[in-house]
PDB file of C-alpha atoms in Angstrom:
ATOM      1  CA  MET A   1     -10.321 -16.109 -16.077  1.00  0.00           C
ATOM      2  CA  ASN A   2     -10.418 -19.171 -18.312  1.00  0.00           C
ATOM      3  CA  ILE A   3      -6.920 -20.229 -17.222  1.00  0.00           C
ATOM      4  CA  PHE A   4      -7.941 -20.026 -13.602  1.00  0.00           C
ATOM      5  CA  ILE A   5     -11.023 -22.181 -14.234  1.00  0.00           C
ATOM      6  CA  THR A   6      -8.931 -24.725 -16.201  1.00  0.00           C
ATOM      7  CA  LEU A   7      -6.473 -24.948 -13.345  1.00  0.00           C
ATOM      8  CA  LEU A   8      -9.273 -25.480 -10.818  1.00  0.00           C
ATOM      9  CA  LEU A   9     -10.847 -28.118 -13.002  1.00  0.00           C
ATOM     10  CA  ILE A  10      -7.516 -29.981 -13.303  1.00  0.00           C
ATOM     11  CA  CYS A  11      -7.110 -29.728  -9.499  1.00  0.00           C
ATOM     12  CA  GLY A  12     -10.576 -31.312  -9.106  1.00  0.00           C
ATOM     13  CA  LEU A  13      -9.676 -34.074 -11.446  1.00  0.00           C
ATOM     14  CA  ILE A  14      -6.487 -34.760  -9.485  1.00  0.00           C
ATOM     15  CA  PHE A  15      -8.636 -35.237  -6.383  1.00  0.00           C
ATOM     16  CA  PHE A  16     -10.879 -37.582  -8.335  1.00  0.00           C
ATOM     17  CA  THR A  17      -7.844 -39.597  -9.431  1.00  0.00           C
ATOM     18  CA  GLY A  18      -6.579 -39.859  -5.890  1.00  0.00           C
ATOM     19  CA  GLY A  19     -10.004 -41.043  -4.819  1.00  0.00           C
ATOM     20  CA  THR A  20     -10.176 -43.733  -7.490  1.00  0.00           C
ATOM     21  CA  LEU A  21      -6.677 -44.962  -6.980  1.00  0.00           C
ATOM     22  CA  GLY A  22      -7.288 -45.011  -3.217  1.00  0.00           C
ATOM     23  CA  ILE A  23     -10.410 -47.187  -3.708  1.00  0.00           C
ATOM     24  CA  LEU A  24      -8.487 -49.559  -5.872  1.00  0.00           C
ATOM     25  CA  ARG A  25      -5.218 -49.840  -4.059  1.00  0.00           C
ATOM     26  CA  PHE A  26      -6.139 -50.031  -0.388  1.00  0.00           C
ATOM     27  CA  PRO A  27      -6.041 -53.497   1.137  1.00  0.00           C
ATOM     28  CA  ASP A  28      -9.091 -53.521   3.373  1.00  0.00           C
ATOM     29  CA  PHE A  29     -12.771 -52.447   3.258  1.00  0.00           C
ATOM     30  CA  TYR A  30     -12.391 -49.791   5.968  1.00  0.00           C
ATOM     31  CA  SER A  31      -9.259 -48.257   4.533  1.00  0.00           C
ATOM     32  CA  ARG A  32     -10.943 -48.032   1.137  1.00  0.00           C
ATOM     33  CA  LEU A  33     -13.642 -45.865   2.624  1.00  0.00           C
ATOM     34  CA  HIS A  34     -11.274 -43.033   3.445  1.00  0.00           C
ATOM     35  CA  PRO A  35     -10.620 -41.944  -0.122  1.00  0.00           C
ATOM     36  CA  ALA A  36     -14.118 -42.810  -1.222  1.00  0.00           C
ATOM     37  CA  GLY A  37     -15.634 -40.536   1.354  1.00  0.00           C
ATOM     38  CA  LYS A  38     -13.195 -37.619   1.381  1.00  0.00           C
ATOM     39  CA  LEU A  39     -11.495 -37.398  -1.960  1.00  0.00           C
ATOM     40  CA  ASP A  40     -14.584 -38.008  -4.132  1.00  0.00           C
ATOM     41  CA  THR A  41     -16.524 -35.415  -2.224  1.00  0.00           C
ATOM     42  CA  PHE A  42     -13.863 -32.770  -2.448  1.00  0.00           C
ATOM     43  CA  GLY A  43     -13.030 -33.686  -5.998  1.00  0.00           C
ATOM     44  CA  LEU A  44     -16.677 -33.077  -6.865  1.00  0.00           C
ATOM     45  CA  VAL A  45     -16.807 -29.833  -4.912  1.00  0.00           C
ATOM     46  CA  THR A  46     -13.734 -28.462  -6.760  1.00  0.00           C
ATOM     47  CA  THR A  47     -14.728 -29.660 -10.237  1.00  0.00           C
ATOM     48  CA  VAL A  48     -18.284 -28.467  -9.988  1.00  0.00           C
ATOM     49  CA  GLY A  49     -17.137 -25.286  -8.325  1.00  0.00           C
ATOM     50  CA  ALA A  50     -14.885 -24.555 -11.296  1.00  0.00           C
ATOM     51  CA  LEU A  51     -17.861 -25.072 -13.602  1.00  0.00           C
ATOM     52  CA  ALA A  52     -20.019 -22.845 -11.509  1.00  0.00           C
ATOM     53  CA  LEU A  53     -17.407 -20.084 -11.705  1.00  0.00           C
ATOM     54  CA  TYR A  54     -17.226 -20.522 -15.475  1.00  0.00           C
ATOM     55  CA  ILE A  55     -20.996 -20.257 -15.859  1.00  0.00           C
ATOM     56  CA  ALA A  56     -21.228 -17.322 -13.391  1.00  0.00           C
ATOM     57  CA  PHE A  57     -18.435 -15.112 -14.808  1.00  0.00           C
ATOM     58  CA  VAL A  58     -17.859 -16.150 -18.418  1.00  0.00           C
ATOM     59  CA  GLN A  59     -21.443 -16.985 -19.435  1.00  0.00           C
ATOM     60  CA  GLY A  60     -23.021 -14.628 -16.925  1.00  0.00           C
ATOM     61  CA  LEU A  61     -25.885 -16.969 -15.785  1.00  0.00           C
ATOM     62  CA  PHE A  62     -25.853 -16.153 -12.082  1.00  0.00           C
ATOM     63  CA  LEU A  63     -29.006 -18.041 -11.219  1.00  0.00           C
ATOM     64  CA  THR A  64     -27.707 -21.310 -12.607  1.00  0.00           C
ATOM     65  CA  ALA A  65     -24.410 -20.808 -10.834  1.00  0.00           C
ATOM     66  CA  LEU A  66     -26.399 -20.435  -7.650  1.00  0.00           C
ATOM     67  CA  LYS A  67     -28.184 -23.695  -8.341  1.00  0.00           C
ATOM     68  CA  ILE A  68     -24.842 -25.415  -8.888  1.00  0.00           C
ATOM     69  CA  GLY A  69     -23.757 -23.976  -5.577  1.00  0.00           C
ATOM     70  CA  LEU A  70     -26.840 -25.695  -4.100  1.00  0.00           C
ATOM     71  CA  ILE A  71     -25.606 -29.002  -5.596  1.00  0.00           C
ATOM     72  CA  ILE A  72     -22.174 -28.455  -4.072  1.00  0.00           C
ATOM     73  CA  VAL A  73     -23.635 -27.819  -0.650  1.00  0.00           C
ATOM     74  CA  PHE A  74     -25.920 -30.785  -0.920  1.00  0.00           C
ATOM     75  CA  VAL A  75     -23.183 -33.170  -1.954  1.00  0.00           C
ATOM     76  CA  PHE A  76     -20.823 -31.762   0.622  1.00  0.00           C
ATOM     77  CA  ILE A  77     -23.323 -32.658   3.363  1.00  0.00           C
ATOM     78  CA  THR A  78     -24.618 -35.993   2.011  1.00  0.00           C
ATOM     79  CA  SER A  79     -21.590 -37.780   0.646  1.00  0.00           C
ATOM     80  CA  PRO A  80     -19.848 -38.261   3.971  1.00  0.00           C
ATOM     81  CA  THR A  81     -23.141 -39.294   5.516  1.00  0.00           C
ATOM     82  CA  ALA A  82     -23.558 -41.955   2.857  1.00  0.00           C
ATOM     83  CA  THR A  83     -20.031 -43.212   3.578  1.00  0.00           C
ATOM     84  CA  HIS A  84     -20.884 -43.290   7.253  1.00  0.00           C
ATOM     85  CA  ALA A  85     -23.941 -45.459   6.415  1.00  0.00           C
ATOM     86  CA  ILE A  86     -21.662 -47.843   4.607  1.00  0.00           C
ATOM     87  CA  VAL A  87     -19.321 -48.087   7.512  1.00  0.00           C
ATOM     88  CA  ASP A  88     -22.256 -48.604   9.891  1.00  0.00           C
ATOM     89  CA  ALA A  89     -23.458 -51.514   7.780  1.00  0.00           C
ATOM     90  CA  GLY A  90     -19.914 -52.903   7.610  1.00  0.00           C
ATOM     91  CA  VAL A  91     -19.373 -52.777  11.427  1.00  0.00           C
ATOM     92  CA  ARG A  92     -22.775 -54.331  12.066  1.00  0.00           C
ATOM     93  CA  ALA A  93     -22.048 -57.089   9.576  1.00  0.00           C
ATOM     94  CA  GLY A  94     -18.961 -57.992  11.506  1.00  0.00           C
ATOM     95  CA  LEU A  95     -16.232 -57.020   9.040  1.00  0.00           C
ATOM     96  CA  LYS A  96     -12.954 -57.197  10.909  1.00  0.00           C
ATOM     97  CA  PRO A  97     -10.398 -54.374  10.223  1.00  0.00           C
ATOM     98  CA  TRP A  98      -7.265 -55.539   8.398  1.00  0.00           C
ATOM     99  CA  THR A  99      -4.137 -55.800  10.706  1.00  0.00           C
ATOM    100  CA  LYS A 100      -0.556 -55.322   9.552  1.00  0.00           C
ATOM    101  CA  PRO A 101       1.082 -58.616  10.810  1.00  0.00           C
ATOM    102  CA  SER A 102      -1.365 -60.713   8.857  1.00  0.00           C
ATOM    103  CA  SER A 103      -0.579 -58.807   5.688  1.00  0.00           C
ATOM    104  CA  GLY A 104       0.287 -62.123   4.086  1.00  0.00           C
ATOM    105  CA  GLU A 105      -3.230 -63.453   3.790  1.00  0.00           C
ATOM    106  CA  ASP A 106      -5.955 -60.850   3.255  1.00  0.00           C
ATOM    107  CA  GLN A 107      -8.702 -61.212   5.836  1.00  0.00           C
ATOM    108  CA  THR A 108     -11.679 -59.769   3.893  1.00  0.00           C
TER     109      THR A 108
ATOM    110  CA  MET B   1     -12.741 -23.694 -23.635  1.00  0.00           C
ATOM    111  CA  GLU B   2     -14.961 -26.406 -25.067  1.00  0.00           C
ATOM    112  CA  HIS B   3     -12.028 -28.744 -25.492  1.00  0.00           C
ATOM    113  CA  VAL B   4     -11.165 -28.506 -21.826  1.00  0.00           C
ATOM    114  CA  PHE B   5     -14.685 -29.711 -20.911  1.00  0.00           C
ATOM    115  CA  LEU B   6     -14.503 -32.516 -23.482  1.00  0.00           C
ATOM    116  CA  TYR B   7     -11.183 -33.776 -22.192  1.00  0.00           C
ATOM    117  CA  ALA B   8     -12.248 -33.462 -18.587  1.00  0.00           C
ATOM    118  CA  GLY B   9     -15.356 -35.514 -19.353  1.00  0.00           C
ATOM    119  CA  LEU B  10     -13.372 -38.202 -21.147  1.00  0.00           C
ATOM    120  CA  TYR B  11     -10.942 -38.339 -18.203  1.00  0.00           C
ATOM    121  CA  LEU B  12     -13.890 -38.681 -15.776  1.00  0.00           C
ATOM    122  CA  CYS B  13     -15.222 -41.631 -17.913  1.00  0.00           C
ATOM    123  CA  LEU B  14     -11.822 -43.288 -17.623  1.00  0.00           C
ATOM    124  CA  LEU B  15     -11.910 -42.846 -13.845  1.00  0.00           C
ATOM    125  CA  MET B  16     -15.400 -44.284 -13.747  1.00  0.00           C
ATOM    126  CA  PHE B  17     -14.168 -47.461 -15.510  1.00  0.00           C
ATOM    127  CA  LEU B  18     -11.486 -47.802 -12.893  1.00  0.00           C
ATOM    128  CA  SER B  19     -13.896 -47.509 -10.005  1.00  0.00           C
ATOM    129  CA  LEU B  20     -16.146 -49.945 -11.940  1.00  0.00           C
ATOM    130  CA  TYR B  21     -13.485 -52.522 -11.368  1.00  0.00           C
ATOM    131  CA  ARG B  22     -13.914 -52.132  -7.590  1.00  0.00           C
ATOM    132  CA  ALA B  23     -17.657 -52.379  -7.984  1.00  0.00           C
ATOM    133  CA  VAL B  24     -17.272 -55.651  -9.909  1.00  0.00           C
ATOM    134  CA  ALA B  25     -14.347 -57.315  -8.088  1.00  0.00           C
ATOM    135  CA  GLY B  26     -15.059 -56.066  -4.560  1.00  0.00           C
ATOM    136  CA  PRO B  27     -14.757 -59.040  -2.141  1.00  0.00           C
ATOM    137  CA  THR B  28     -17.690 -58.038   0.049  1.00  0.00           C
ATOM    138  CA  ILE B  29     -21.006 -56.561  -0.999  1.00  0.00           C
ATOM    139  CA  LEU B  30     -20.190 -53.240   0.703  1.00  0.00           C
ATOM    140  CA  ASP B  31     -17.069 -52.844  -1.422  1.00  0.00           C
ATOM    141  CA  ARG B  32     -19.338 -52.862  -4.405  1.00  0.00           C
ATOM    142  CA  LEU B  33     -21.359 -50.222  -2.659  1.00  0.00           C
ATOM    143  CA  ILE B  34     -18.173 -48.052  -2.449  1.00  0.00           C
ATOM    144  CA  GLY B  35     -17.610 -48.477  -6.171  1.00  0.00           C
ATOM    145  CA  THR B  36     -21.191 -47.507  -6.910  1.00  0.00           C
ATOM    146  CA  ASN B  37     -20.987 -44.456  -4.692  1.00  0.00           C
ATOM    147  CA  ALA B  38     -17.763 -43.379  -6.374  1.00  0.00           C
ATOM    148  CA  ILE B  39     -19.314 -43.770  -9.856  1.00  0.00           C
ATOM    149  CA  GLY B  40     -22.351 -41.870  -8.786  1.00  0.00           C
ATOM    150  CA  SER B  41     -20.493 -38.862  -7.527  1.00  0.00           C
ATOM    151  CA  LYS B  42     -18.409 -38.784 -10.776  1.00  0.00           C
ATOM    152  CA  THR B  43     -21.604 -38.952 -12.888  1.00  0.00           C
ATOM    153  CA  THR B  44     -22.928 -35.828 -11.183  1.00  0.00           C
ATOM    154  CA  SER B  45     -19.986 -33.755 -12.307  1.00  0.00           C
ATOM    155  CA  LEU B  46     -19.936 -35.430 -15.672  1.00  0.00           C
ATOM    156  CA  LEU B  47     -23.599 -34.376 -16.192  1.00  0.00           C
ATOM    157  CA  ILE B  48     -22.788 -30.727 -15.689  1.00  0.00           C
ATOM    158  CA  LEU B  49     -19.811 -30.970 -18.034  1.00  0.00           C
ATOM    159  CA  ILE B  50     -22.015 -32.458 -20.666  1.00  0.00           C
ATOM    160  CA  GLY B  51     -24.554 -29.675 -20.031  1.00  0.00           C
ATOM    161  CA  LEU B  52     -21.831 -27.099 -20.707  1.00  0.00           C
ATOM    162  CA  MET B  53     -20.869 -28.941 -23.919  1.00  0.00           C
ATOM    163  CA  TYR B  54     -24.412 -28.898 -25.220  1.00  0.00           C
ATOM    164  CA  HIS B  55     -24.938 -25.277 -24.118  1.00  0.00           C
ATOM    165  CA  ARG B  56     -28.174 -26.291 -22.228  1.00  0.00           C
ATOM    166  CA  VAL B  57     -26.847 -25.764 -18.705  1.00  0.00           C
ATOM    167  CA  GLU B  58     -30.197 -25.166 -16.927  1.00  0.00           C
ATOM    168  CA  MET B  59     -31.554 -28.561 -17.967  1.00  0.00           C
ATOM    169  CA  PHE B  60     -28.449 -30.535 -17.051  1.00  0.00           C
ATOM    170  CA  VAL B  61     -28.014 -28.775 -13.690  1.00  0.00           C
ATOM    171  CA  ASP B  62     -31.505 -29.997 -12.641  1.00  0.00           C
ATOM    172  CA  ILE B  63     -30.680 -33.518 -13.818  1.00  0.00           C
ATOM    173  CA  ALA B  64     -27.393 -33.439 -11.900  1.00  0.00           C
ATOM    174  CA  LEU B  65     -29.099 -32.267  -8.713  1.00  0.00           C
ATOM    175  CA  ALA B  66     -31.692 -35.018  -8.977  1.00  0.00           C
ATOM    176  CA  TYR B  67     -28.952 -37.557  -9.664  1.00  0.00           C
ATOM    177  CA  ALA B  68     -26.980 -36.406  -6.591  1.00  0.00           C
ATOM    178  CA  MET B  69     -30.114 -36.907  -4.403  1.00  0.00           C
ATOM    179  CA  LEU B  70     -30.864 -40.305  -5.928  1.00  0.00           C
ATOM    180  CA  ASN B  71     -27.248 -41.436  -5.444  1.00  0.00           C
ATOM    181  CA  PHE B  72     -27.419 -40.534  -1.753  1.00  0.00           C
ATOM    182  CA  ILE B  73     -30.736 -42.243  -1.110  1.00  0.00           C
ATOM    183  CA  THR B  74     -29.620 -45.386  -3.037  1.00  0.00           C
ATOM    184  CA  VAL B  75     -26.468 -45.744  -0.956  1.00  0.00           C
ATOM    185  CA  LEU B  76     -28.432 -45.277   2.279  1.00  0.00           C
ATOM    186  CA  ALA B  77     -31.067 -47.795   1.261  1.00  0.00           C
ATOM    187  CA  ALA B  78     -28.489 -50.344   0.090  1.00  0.00           C
ATOM    188  CA  SER B  79     -26.358 -50.118   3.196  1.00  0.00           C
ATOM    189  CA  ARG B  80     -29.470 -50.427   5.398  1.00  0.00           C
ATOM    190  CA  TYR B  81     -30.598 -53.475   3.411  1.00  0.00           C
ATOM    191  CA  PHE B  82     -27.249 -55.246   3.461  1.00  0.00           C
ATOM    192  CA  GLN B  83     -26.872 -54.741   7.136  1.00  0.00           C
ATOM    193  CA  LYS B  84     -29.270 -57.532   8.039  1.00  0.00           C
ATOM    194  CA  ARG B  85     -29.263 -59.782   5.031  1.00  0.00           C
ATOM    195  CA  LYS B  86     -27.644 -63.169   5.536  1.00  0.00           C
ATOM    196  CA  GLY B  87     -25.648 -63.029   2.326  1.00  0.00           C
ATOM    197  CA  LEU B  88     -23.097 -60.668   3.852  1.00  0.00           C
ATOM    198  CA  TYR B  89     -22.346 -63.065   6.689  1.00  0.00           C
ATOM    199  CA  ASP B  90     -21.333 -65.947   4.496  1.00  0.00           C
ATOM    200  CA  GLU B  91     -18.558 -64.083   2.731  1.00  0.00           C
ATOM    201  CA  ASN B  92     -16.491 -63.256   5.775  1.00  0.00           C
ATOM    202  CA  THR B  93     -16.974 -66.159   8.228  1.00  0.00           C
ATOM    203  CA  ASP B  94     -13.347 -67.068   7.770  1.00  0.00           C
TER     204      ASP B  94
END
């Protein structure tokens, strides 16, 4: 059981790494939002899910594991909404999406 | 099993420093918001990891839940605020 939880935890950390690298490497504001919204959320769901399984089965605290499940559901709903709010603010502020031909000089 | 949580926590701290770079160096204000949102979601999972390390899981789960809510509300408020503020317009009137 421990091995399975460790593997799931590592998988969650891989998603977090992808999210962070995506935020750093992407050229434009809008393209940076993809990893921030998706990968961070799923990384958190996987990592915290692994911890919930550990608490539920190894330590036997089912009520706490249920509360962690509540956190997972809450974050799973709210994190993309927060990213959508950022995009909404960006579009209203007039941020132009980055286009390939002008890859020489960065617009933003 | 304790070492796994310790190393996972340390790795998360490293990732938070990386996304801190985006929060500091982001060209527009909303890039900084992305960095903050990324750090916030990592802190939530880090809190539960710390709770497991200190064997006081109930306390830290509540803190993590409160932190997740605060992170969400902060990002919403900040994005609503920066939508209308003039500062954002100066940076990209190129």
